[in-house]
Amino acid sequence: MEELNVKQEGEDRRDRRGGGGGNRNNNNRKRRNDDEEDGHYDRRGPPQQRRRYNDGPPRRHYPEAPLPKLRRMFLNIASQVVLPQAETIQMAKDLGDNFDDAELRSHIFDILIQLIIEQPFKIPFLAAVIFYGNDVKSEIVTETLKRVSARTQDALNAGQWTEFKLMLRFLACLQGVYEDTGIFVFLGQLFDTVVDLQSANENDVVGIEIVKIILLTIPYALVAGGERFHEQAAELLKNTGIVASNVLPMEGLIHSYVRDSAETPISYLSIIALLQTQLSNEAESGWTFACIPHFNANAMRMTNDEESLPSAPQMHAFPTLTIPSPVNPGPKPLFPEAYFSLFADQDIETVPKTTDVAASLIRDAVVDTIDQMDFNREVVAKFLVDIDNYWSQGTFAKRGIAFDKFRELGGKVAWKSEDMVIDAIFSQLLKLPSPEHKLVYYHSLITQSCKVAPAAIAPSLGRAIRCLYRSLHIMDLELVNRFLDWFSHHLSNFEFRWRWTEWLEDLHLSNLHPKKAFIIAALDKEIRLSFAKRIRSTVPEDMHPLIPERLDEDNSPDFKYENPETPFAAEGQTLLVQLRKKASADDTQETINSIHEKAVQLGIADPLVPSTDAFVTAICRLGAKSLSHVLSCIERGKERLLQIAETSPAARRQIVASVVEYWKDQPGVAVRIIDILLNYTILAPITVVQWVFGDHMGAGEALTESWVYEMVANTVNKVTKRNRQIALARLQKGLPQEQVEMVDTTLTKDRDASRELFKYIEDAVNGVAEGACDQLIEKESNGELSAQSAELIRAWGKRWHTVFVRKAAVEESVVGEEAVETRIKLLAAEPEPAPDPMQVEINGVAKIEANGDDERY
């Protein structure tokens, strides 16, 4: 690359900038004197001064040792300028020549396994090395099958489905060296297991995952095995069609767009149903699989003397793999998957059509690369940018080709690799019901890709943003908020630059419209990541009214009790002083009692509400400088806040109201403080939800505010995370009976509480969705809300309802009674774990050796 200024071998690598002291001239003089005395001159004239660079004799080149050479070749396979077939043949020869070296053999096979798991793009090329190695030394294939099958069996036993799929793909790429039907016998056994699982439970998801693995393995087996296996593939495809056509209840909740909208950019596509259709189409066209790299089975023999190779390559039995019973579903919950694309099936074909099997094959490899190498986003970004190296020549157009060029050529060129990369990353960022990794990983991956190839990635990314923005009004609400978080975060990494002028025409829309709400929310998120004055300078002047002017001053929000006309102003100011000076509890109580007395005189039903408002507002004012300040203030007032929360439901909700009111211009801060209060158990999750859908709901306008969704989603996530932790604690082998009973009791109580929470949310937003909310009916009747505004609010209610019905269904599938019981039965069927190495037998009594502090406590 141009950025790398790597000096070639033989160049002088010394720094010539004059650093390192004043001895430079002396060194040069000494070198000249040495030159005059060392005899390197012609007697017919004065000695010639050597060139400044390369002034020594040529370096002696030593041959590279076999192990580092093969290691380098394996790690860099398919990324060199050498044609893949020639490269893999040379690697096979080198491996065969040094196969008797036990250390080399062990090291190379360890690398092979690691590459299969972490770098799926390279699997066909790695398999080609082993395939050609069979011609050189058949023991290469024997050892490979031994090692790979052992790792495959481990992955299958543990329910590590991605790893199992990748190991099976590698075995499929060696289909040409197997006896009889090779891998298809095992694929048939896998399908028989699916039938058993579906018979026991028609909504089983493990069987769906296995069918997906079968369908994704068939193409690689056929490319490697050739025409003689077409019949087996067709028969298997016929069988899988029964399962692929099933629709699970969860699938109705993972649509990326509103189901009944005619504007949906792409209809819902189940991954396995789509694969089934694509493979059927491929069968009709002769199973070509043009995108998968093809290798000539006879290439090794064509480049070598026939006498140096065996008369015929040795065939091998497909390794024996045992499918466990019961099948381990794995450590992570499984859900049906939908195929999501931003660029598919458009007039200009920059990515494969959804009817083309290449769409699924390339997407699957990209997603696996993203998932399996999440520990190094820089390397992942480099692999993604270089995606065209790992597929058949001609699959992709030249990197960085402009979209307008595609338009001019009318789709006559191959696909656009940058579009496929961005499409795949967004498919994971916007995956329902949940992404595989933390969302920030996908944020950073897109950022890194832009840095690796800005000229190529940036235009595709801009088109993706515009595509998502156009569909905001019909997109799933959870996905809108994920897009919002990514968009603001991404702009913060690139100086907040975006063509806001493209969206100016939407500023005239009502704040209830999804596009206007998105713009307001994006500006708020950007201010959180910078400061208001900076953000104001990056947007058009027409957008300035959306940023509160008060934020330009970068001061703490006003303390409302400084206004003498505010009720209880004197007491509020006194509380602030007492908190600042850390007054005694008695002094603080005296001030609060004064508020209670005045509240009773004013006829306020619950005098604890105004005193709570004053106390919490004072805490917010005192802690406004920073997060550490507010934490300190909450710690100082924790006992009183807990007492308030236990005394009055209205006062509990007032805690939330006071925080939000104080930070009304910076709601992100309010959301963070509410999160802290939940952590301290000062607030219960149901309290936050009751305030949102009760006191703050209005006619449903609150549902359009992104910070409200953020607050509710954070609250629900805390509840579900705790339930999962309790369920995980229950799924420990060998728990004493008293601990089992304690965990079961806790899980039952918390599970019921979460169901109550979800029920409350669902009922509240469903009332808005159906137009049954009292305030919505009233405002629409008296003309405060137009018919169009009321319709927008009802649409928001429907989208909220879909999100939280889905979240409730997901939690039932993970921590519900049936799900936990199934896991417990599976746990009981597992073999007993090996003895703890810290446990020793002393006089027949097992004791645990002490080892200092226990990190669990």
Coordinates of C-alpha atoms in Angstrom, one line a residue, residues 54 283 296 305 374 537 630 722 856:
N54 CA 24.2 -0.1 -1.1
A283 CA -30.3 -27.2 -9.5
N296 CA -8.9 -28.4 -11.3
D305 CA 5.8 -36.0 -13.9
D374 CA -14.6 -10.1 16.7
S537 CA -21.8 24.8 13.5
V630 CA -24.2 13.1 40.8
R722 CA -31.0 -10.3 35.8
R856 CA -16.4 -14.6 43.3

